[in-house]
CSV table of C-alpha atoms in Angstrom, one decimal:
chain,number,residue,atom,x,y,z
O,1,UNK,CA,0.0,0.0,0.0
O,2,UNK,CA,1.5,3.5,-1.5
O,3,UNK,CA,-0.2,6.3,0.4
O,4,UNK,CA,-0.9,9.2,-1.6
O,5,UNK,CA,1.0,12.6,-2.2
O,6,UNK,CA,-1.1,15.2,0.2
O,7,UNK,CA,-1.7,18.0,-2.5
O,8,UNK,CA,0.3,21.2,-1.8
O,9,UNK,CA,-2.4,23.3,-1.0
O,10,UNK,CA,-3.4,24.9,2.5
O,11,UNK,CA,-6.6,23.6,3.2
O,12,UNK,CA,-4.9,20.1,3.6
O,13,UNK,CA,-1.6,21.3,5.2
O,14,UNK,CA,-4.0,22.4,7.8
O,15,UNK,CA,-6.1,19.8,8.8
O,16,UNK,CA,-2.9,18.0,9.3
O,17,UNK,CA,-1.5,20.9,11.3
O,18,UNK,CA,-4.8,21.0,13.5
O,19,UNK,CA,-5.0,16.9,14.4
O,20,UNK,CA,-1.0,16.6,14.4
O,21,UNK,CA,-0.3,19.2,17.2
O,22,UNK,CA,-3.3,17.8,18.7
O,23,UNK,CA,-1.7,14.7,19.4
O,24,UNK,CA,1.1,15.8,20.6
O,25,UNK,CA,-1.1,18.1,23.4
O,26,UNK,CA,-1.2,21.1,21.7
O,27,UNK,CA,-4.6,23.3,22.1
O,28,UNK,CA,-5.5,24.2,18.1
O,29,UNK,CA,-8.4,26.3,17.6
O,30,UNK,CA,-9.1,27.5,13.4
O,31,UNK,CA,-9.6,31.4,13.9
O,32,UNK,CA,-10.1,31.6,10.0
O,33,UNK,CA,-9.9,29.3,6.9
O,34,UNK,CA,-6.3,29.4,6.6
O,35,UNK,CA,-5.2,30.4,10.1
O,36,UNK,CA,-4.6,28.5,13.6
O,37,UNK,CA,-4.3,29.6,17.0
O,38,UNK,CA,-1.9,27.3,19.3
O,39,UNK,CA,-1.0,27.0,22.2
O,40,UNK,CA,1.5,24.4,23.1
O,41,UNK,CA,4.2,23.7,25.8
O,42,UNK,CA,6.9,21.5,26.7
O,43,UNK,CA,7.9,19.4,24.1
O,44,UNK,CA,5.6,20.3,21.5
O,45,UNK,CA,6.5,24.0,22.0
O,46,UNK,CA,10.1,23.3,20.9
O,47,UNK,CA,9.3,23.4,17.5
O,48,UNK,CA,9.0,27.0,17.6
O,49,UNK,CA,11.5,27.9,20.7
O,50,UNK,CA,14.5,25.7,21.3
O,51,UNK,CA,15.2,26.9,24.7
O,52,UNK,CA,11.8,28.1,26.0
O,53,UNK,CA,9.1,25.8,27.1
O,54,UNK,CA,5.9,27.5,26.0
O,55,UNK,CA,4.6,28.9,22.6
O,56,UNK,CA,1.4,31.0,21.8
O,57,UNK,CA,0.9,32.5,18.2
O,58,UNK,CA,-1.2,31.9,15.3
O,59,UNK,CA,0.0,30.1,12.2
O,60,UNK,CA,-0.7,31.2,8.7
O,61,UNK,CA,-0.7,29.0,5.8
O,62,UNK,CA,-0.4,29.2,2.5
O,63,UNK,CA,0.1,27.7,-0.8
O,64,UNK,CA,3.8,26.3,-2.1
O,65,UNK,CA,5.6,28.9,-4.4
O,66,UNK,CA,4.3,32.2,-3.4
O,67,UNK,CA,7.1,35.2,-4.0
O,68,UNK,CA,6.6,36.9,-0.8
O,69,UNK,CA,8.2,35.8,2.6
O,70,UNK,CA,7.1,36.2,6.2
O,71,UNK,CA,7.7,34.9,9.4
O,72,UNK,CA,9.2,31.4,9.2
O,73,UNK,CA,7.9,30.5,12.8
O,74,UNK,CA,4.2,31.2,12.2
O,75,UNK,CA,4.1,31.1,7.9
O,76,UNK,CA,3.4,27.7,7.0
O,77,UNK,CA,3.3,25.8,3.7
O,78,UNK,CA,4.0,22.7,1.9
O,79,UNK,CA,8.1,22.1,2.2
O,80,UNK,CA,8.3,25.1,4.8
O,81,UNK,CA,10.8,23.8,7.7
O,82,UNK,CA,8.0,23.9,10.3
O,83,UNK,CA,6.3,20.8,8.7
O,84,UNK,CA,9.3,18.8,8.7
O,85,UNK,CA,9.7,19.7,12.3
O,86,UNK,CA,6.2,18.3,13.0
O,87,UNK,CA,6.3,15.0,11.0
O,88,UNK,CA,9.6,14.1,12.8
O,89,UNK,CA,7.7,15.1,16.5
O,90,UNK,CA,4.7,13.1,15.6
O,91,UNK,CA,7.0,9.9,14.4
O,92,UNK,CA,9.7,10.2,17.4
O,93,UNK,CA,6.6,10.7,20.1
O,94,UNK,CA,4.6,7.1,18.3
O,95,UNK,CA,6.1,3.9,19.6
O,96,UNK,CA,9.0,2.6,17.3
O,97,UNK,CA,7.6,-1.0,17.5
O,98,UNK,CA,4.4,-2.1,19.5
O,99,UNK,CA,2.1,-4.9,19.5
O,100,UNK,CA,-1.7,-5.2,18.9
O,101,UNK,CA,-4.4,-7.6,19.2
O,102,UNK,CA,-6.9,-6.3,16.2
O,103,UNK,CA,-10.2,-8.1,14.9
O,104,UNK,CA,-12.8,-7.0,12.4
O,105,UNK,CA,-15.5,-7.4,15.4
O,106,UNK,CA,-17.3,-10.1,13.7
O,107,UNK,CA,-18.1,-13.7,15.6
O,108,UNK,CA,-15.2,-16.4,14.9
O,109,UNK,CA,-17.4,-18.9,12.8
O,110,UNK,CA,-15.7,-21.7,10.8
O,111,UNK,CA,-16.2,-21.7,7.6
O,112,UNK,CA,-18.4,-25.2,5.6
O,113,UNK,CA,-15.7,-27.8,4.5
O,114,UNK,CA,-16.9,-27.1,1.1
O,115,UNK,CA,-15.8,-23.2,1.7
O,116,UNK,CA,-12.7,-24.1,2.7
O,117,UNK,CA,-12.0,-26.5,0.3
O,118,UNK,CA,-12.8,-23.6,-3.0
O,119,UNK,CA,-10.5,-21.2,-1.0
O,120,UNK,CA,-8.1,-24.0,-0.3
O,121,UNK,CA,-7.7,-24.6,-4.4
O,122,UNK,CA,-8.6,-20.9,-5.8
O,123,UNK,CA,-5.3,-19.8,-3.4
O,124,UNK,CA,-3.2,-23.3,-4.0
O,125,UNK,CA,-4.6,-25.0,-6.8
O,126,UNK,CA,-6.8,-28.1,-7.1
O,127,UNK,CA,-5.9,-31.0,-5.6
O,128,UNK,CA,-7.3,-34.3,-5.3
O,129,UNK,CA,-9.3,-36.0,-1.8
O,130,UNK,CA,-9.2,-32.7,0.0
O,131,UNK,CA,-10.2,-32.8,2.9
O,132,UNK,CA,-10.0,-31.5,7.6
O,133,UNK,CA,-8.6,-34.1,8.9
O,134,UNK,CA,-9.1,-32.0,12.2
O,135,UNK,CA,-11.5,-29.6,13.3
O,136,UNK,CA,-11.1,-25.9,13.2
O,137,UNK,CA,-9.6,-24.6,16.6
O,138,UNK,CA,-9.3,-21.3,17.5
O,139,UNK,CA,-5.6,-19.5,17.1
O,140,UNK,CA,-3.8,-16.4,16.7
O,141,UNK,CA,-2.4,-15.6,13.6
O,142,UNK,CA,0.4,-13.1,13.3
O,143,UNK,CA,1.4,-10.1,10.8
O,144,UNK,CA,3.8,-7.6,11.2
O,145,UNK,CA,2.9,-3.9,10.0
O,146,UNK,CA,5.6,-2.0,9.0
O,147,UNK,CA,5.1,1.8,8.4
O,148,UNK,CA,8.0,3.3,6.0
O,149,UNK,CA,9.4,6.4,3.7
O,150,UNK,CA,11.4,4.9,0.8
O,151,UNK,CA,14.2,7.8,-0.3
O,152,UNK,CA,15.3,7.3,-4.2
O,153,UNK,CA,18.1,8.7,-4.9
O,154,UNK,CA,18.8,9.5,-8.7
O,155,UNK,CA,19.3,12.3,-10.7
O,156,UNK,CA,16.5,13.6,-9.3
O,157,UNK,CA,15.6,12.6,-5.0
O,158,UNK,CA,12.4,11.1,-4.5
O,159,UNK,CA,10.4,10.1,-1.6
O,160,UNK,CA,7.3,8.1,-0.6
O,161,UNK,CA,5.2,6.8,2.1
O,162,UNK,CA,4.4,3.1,2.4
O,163,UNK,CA,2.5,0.9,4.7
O,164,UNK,CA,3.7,-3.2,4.6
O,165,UNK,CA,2.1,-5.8,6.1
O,166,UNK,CA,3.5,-9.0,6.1
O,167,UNK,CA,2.2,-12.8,7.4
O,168,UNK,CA,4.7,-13.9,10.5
O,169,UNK,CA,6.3,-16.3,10.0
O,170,UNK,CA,6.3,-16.4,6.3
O,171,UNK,CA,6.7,-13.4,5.2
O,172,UNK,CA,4.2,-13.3,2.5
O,173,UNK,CA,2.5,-10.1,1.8
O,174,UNK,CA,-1.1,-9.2,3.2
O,175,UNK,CA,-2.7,-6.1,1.0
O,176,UNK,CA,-5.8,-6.5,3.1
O,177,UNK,CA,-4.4,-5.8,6.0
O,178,UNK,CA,-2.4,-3.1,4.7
O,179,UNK,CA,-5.9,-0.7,3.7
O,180,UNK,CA,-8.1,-2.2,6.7
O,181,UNK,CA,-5.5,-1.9,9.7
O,182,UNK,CA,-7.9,1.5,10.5
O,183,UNK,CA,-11.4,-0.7,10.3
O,184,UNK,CA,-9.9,-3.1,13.2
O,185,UNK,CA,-10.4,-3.0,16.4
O,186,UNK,CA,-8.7,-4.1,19.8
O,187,UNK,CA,-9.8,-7.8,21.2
O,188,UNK,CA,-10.2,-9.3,24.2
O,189,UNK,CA,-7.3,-11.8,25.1
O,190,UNK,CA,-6.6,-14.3,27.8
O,191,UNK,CA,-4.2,-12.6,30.7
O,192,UNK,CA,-1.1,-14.5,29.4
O,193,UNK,CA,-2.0,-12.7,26.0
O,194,UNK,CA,-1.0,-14.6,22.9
O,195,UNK,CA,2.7,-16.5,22.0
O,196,UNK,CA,4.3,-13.4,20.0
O,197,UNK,CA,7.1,-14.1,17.7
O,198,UNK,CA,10.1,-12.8,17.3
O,199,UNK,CA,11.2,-11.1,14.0
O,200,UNK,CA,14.9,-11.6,12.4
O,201,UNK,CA,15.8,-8.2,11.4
O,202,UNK,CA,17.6,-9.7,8.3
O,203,UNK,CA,14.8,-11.4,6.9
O,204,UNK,CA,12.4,-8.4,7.7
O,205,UNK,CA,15.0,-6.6,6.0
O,206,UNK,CA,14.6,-8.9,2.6
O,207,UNK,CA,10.9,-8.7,2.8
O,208,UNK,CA,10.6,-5.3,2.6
O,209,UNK,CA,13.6,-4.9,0.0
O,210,UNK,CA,11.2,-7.0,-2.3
O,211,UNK,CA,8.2,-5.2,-1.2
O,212,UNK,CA,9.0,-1.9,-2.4
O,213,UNK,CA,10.7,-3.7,-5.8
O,214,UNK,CA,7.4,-4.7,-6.7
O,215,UNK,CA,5.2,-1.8,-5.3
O,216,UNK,CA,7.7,1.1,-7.2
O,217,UNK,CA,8.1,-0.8,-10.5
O,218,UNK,CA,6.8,1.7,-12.9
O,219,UNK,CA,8.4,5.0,-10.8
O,220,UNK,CA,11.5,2.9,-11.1
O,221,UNK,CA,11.2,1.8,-14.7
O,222,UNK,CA,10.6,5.8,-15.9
O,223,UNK,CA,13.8,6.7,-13.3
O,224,UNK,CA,16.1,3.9,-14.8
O,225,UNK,CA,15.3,4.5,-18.3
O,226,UNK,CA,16.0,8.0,-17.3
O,227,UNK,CA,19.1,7.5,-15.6
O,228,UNK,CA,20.3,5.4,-18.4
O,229,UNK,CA,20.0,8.0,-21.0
O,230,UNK,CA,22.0,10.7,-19.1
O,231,UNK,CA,24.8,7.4,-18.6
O,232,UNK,CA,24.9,6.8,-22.1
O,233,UNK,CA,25.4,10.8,-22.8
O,234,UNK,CA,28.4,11.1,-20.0
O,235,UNK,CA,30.1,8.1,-21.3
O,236,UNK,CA,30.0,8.8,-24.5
O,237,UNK,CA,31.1,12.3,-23.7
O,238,UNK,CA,34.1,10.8,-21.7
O,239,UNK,CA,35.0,8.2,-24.4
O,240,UNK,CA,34.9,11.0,-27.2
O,241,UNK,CA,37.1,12.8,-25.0
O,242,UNK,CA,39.8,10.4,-24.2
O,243,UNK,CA,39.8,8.3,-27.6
O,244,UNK,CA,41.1,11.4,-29.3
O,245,UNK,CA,43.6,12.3,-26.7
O,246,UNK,CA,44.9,8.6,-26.7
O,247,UNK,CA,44.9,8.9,-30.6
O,248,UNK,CA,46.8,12.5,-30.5
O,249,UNK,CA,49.4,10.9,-27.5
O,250,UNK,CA,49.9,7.9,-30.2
O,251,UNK,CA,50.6,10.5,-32.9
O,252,UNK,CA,53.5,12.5,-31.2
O,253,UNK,CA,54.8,9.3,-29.6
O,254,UNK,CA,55.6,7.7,-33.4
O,255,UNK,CA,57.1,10.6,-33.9
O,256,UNK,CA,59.7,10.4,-31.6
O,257,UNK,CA,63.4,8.8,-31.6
O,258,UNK,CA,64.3,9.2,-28.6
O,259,UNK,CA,63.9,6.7,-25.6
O,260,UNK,CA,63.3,8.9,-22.9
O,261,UNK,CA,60.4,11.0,-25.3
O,262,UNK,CA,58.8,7.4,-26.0
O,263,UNK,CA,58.6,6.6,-22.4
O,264,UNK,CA,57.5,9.6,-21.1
O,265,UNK,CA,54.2,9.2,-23.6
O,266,UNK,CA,53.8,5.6,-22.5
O,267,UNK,CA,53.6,6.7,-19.3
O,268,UNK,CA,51.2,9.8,-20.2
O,269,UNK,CA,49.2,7.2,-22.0
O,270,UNK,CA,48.8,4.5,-19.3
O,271,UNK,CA,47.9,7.7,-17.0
O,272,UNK,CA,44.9,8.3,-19.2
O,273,UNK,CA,43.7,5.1,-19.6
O,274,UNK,CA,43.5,4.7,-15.8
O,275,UNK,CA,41.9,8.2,-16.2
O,276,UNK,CA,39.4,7.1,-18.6
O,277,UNK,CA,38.6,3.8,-16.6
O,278,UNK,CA,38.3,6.0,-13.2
O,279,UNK,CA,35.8,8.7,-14.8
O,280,UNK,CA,33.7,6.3,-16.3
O,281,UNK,CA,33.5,4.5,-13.2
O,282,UNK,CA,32.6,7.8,-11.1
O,283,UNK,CA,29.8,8.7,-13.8
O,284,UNK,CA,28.1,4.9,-13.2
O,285,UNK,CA,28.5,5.2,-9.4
O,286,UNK,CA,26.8,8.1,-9.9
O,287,UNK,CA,24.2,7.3,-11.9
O,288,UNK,CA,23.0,4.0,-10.0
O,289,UNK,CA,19.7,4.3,-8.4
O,290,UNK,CA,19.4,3.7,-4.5
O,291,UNK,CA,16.4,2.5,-3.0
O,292,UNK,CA,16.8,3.9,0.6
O,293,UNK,CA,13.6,2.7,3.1
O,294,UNK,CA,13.5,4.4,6.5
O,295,UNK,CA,11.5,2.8,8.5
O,296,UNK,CA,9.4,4.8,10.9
O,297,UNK,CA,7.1,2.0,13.3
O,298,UNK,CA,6.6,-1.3,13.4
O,299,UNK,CA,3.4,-2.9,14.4
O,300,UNK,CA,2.7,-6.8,15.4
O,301,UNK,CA,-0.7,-7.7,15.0
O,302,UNK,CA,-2.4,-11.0,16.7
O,303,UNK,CA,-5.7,-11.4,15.3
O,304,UNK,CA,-7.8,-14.1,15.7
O,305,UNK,CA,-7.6,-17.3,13.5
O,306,UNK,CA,-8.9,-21.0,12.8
O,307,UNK,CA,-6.2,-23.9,12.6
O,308,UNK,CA,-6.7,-27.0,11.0
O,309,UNK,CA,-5.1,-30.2,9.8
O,310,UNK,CA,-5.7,-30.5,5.7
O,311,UNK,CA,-4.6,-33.8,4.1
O,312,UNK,CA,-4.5,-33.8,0.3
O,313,UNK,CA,-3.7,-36.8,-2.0
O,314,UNK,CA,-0.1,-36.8,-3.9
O,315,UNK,CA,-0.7,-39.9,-6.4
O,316,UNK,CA,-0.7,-42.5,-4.4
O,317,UNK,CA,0.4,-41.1,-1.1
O,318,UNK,CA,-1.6,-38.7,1.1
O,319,UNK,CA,0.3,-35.8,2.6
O,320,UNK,CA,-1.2,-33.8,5.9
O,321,UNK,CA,-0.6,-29.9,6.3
O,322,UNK,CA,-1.2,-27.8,9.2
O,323,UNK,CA,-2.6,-24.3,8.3
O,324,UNK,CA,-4.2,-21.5,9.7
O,325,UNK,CA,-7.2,-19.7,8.0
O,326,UNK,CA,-7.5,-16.3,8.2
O,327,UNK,CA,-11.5,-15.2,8.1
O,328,UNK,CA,-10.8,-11.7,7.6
O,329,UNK,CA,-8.4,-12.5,4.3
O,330,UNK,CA,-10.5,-15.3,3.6
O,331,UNK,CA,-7.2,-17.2,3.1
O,332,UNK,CA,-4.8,-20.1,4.0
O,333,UNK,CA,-1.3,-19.6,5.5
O,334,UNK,CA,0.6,-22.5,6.0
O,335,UNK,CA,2.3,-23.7,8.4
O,336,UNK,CA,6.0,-23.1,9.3
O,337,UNK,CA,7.6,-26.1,7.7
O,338,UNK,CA,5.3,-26.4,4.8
O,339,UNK,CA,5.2,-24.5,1.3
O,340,UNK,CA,3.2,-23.4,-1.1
O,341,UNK,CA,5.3,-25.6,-3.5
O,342,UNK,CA,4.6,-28.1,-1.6
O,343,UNK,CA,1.3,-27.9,-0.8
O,344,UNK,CA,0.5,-27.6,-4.5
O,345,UNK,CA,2.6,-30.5,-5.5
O,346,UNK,CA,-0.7,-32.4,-3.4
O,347,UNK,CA,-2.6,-31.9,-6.3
């Protein structure tokens, strides 16, 4: 899930003014369609005064690229250093990683065999004697939500904002979770609370890597093909450059008769072919595109889950898997030492 650009305009720099200082304690009252009162203290008031420890003034905002200037503690607009100063409050005050039990609200039913079974084969394939060997039971079934900006740095810097949710201990992405984390709700939960897992920061690392791959595809396709126009101008620019010195260095040196002259152009023309090599080198550095993600919170959710033995038929042999069902995904995740491979090799 790629969250969308805010437009630069005031009315929505604003609203995100008015319930952002909010949450950080501030008092926000609108004294006009493109003005806010505040008063804030303590931390929050440190976005205005470094050393002092309350603030009262009224902010005005406005749209992105107007020639006039004012007061850069109380003139607000789309870029403007005051914004960046909130977004980085709001994220430092939010946990960095925390842990949720969510549901949709709805009463854990089971769904008919028959159900399972067409969501069983629609997600792995048909397969032959499907069947529950076991009876659903309830569970917890983990995802980990991971809210990020992804920096691209090209020719031109890019960011965006993403939300990931990923199935624990998989790894496998959950886009419904991703756009309905808001529509959930906390759950009740025994006292011990539910088993949490523990996330390698490695493979976390991977999943996301691939996430944002996938997600910025065509921003990435348009930036590469960019970036490999403007490469293919520079080199060509360097090679021009240095072909003709090489050939004018190879000139004078067949000219010359003595030793000393020959070797002092060998040596000028081994210099510029490890000149050549080296500036070629610097343009590709510099044109590579890095994909930069910066995470800002992390989220484990526990929601609640039906587990199940399925046994399938392999040819002749019959093979048993344990899954959980998810009811608010409406799909299978396997368990820890199966695969999907594997699980459609039953069929």
């Amino acid at each position: 899930m790629k969250f969308s650009k805010i437009p630069a305009r005031a009315e929505y720099l604003i609203d995100f003014f008015e319930e952002g200082l909010s949450s950080l304690g501030a008092i926000c009252e609108r004294s006009w369609h493109d003005r806010l009162e505040v008063l804030a203290e303590g931390e929050t008031a440190r976005l205005w005064r470094n050393e002092g420890d309350f603030f009262s003034g009224e902010l005005h905002f406005c749209n992105g690229g107007l020639p006039e200037t004012g007061n850069p503690e109380t003139e607000v607009f789309p870029g403007s250093p005051l914004t960046f100063k909130l977004v980085e409050a709001i994220w430092t005050h939010n946990a960095v990683h925390s842990r949720a039990c969510l549901s949709t609200g709805g009463i854990l039913r089971p769904p008919a065999q028959d159900v399972a079974q067409k969501l069983w084969q629609a997600q792995f394939g048909p397969c032959a004697a499907w069947r529950l060997t076991t009876p659903f039971r309830p569970a917890w079934s983990f995802s980990l939500v991971i809210a990020l900006r992804c920096e691209i740095q090209a020719i031109d810097q890019s960011w965006s904002c993403h939300r990931l949710a990923f199935t624990l201990p998989g790894g496998e992405r959950d886009a419904s979770l991703e756009s309905t984390l808001e529509q959930m709700s906390p759950t009740e939960t025994a006292p011990e609370g539910p088993d949490w897992p523990a996330e390698d920061g490695f493979t976390v690392s991977d999943w996301i890597g691939r996430a944002l791959v996938n997600e910025l595809a065509p921003e990435l396709s348009k930036i590469k093909e960019r970036q490999q126009n403007f490469l293919r101008r520079e080199l060509s620019r360097i090679d021009t450059y240095f072909d003709n010195y090489s050939r004018e260095l190879h000139s004078r040196m067949a000219r010359q008769r003595k030793e000393d002259a020959i070797k002092r152009y060998a040596e000028r023309l081994e210099a510029t072919r490890v000149e050549h090599n080296r500036r070629r080198a610097d343009q590709i550095e510099r044109h590579t595109i890095h994909l930069l993600p910066h995470v800002d919170a992390v989220l484990t959710v526990a929601e609640p889950a039906l587990v199940a033995t399925v046994s399938c038929r392999a040819g002749r042999a019959e093979r048993s898997t344990r899954a959980t069902f998810i009811p608010r995904a409406r799909r299978w995740h396997l368990a820890e030492n199966a695969t999907n491979e594997e699980v459609a090799a039953n069929g």
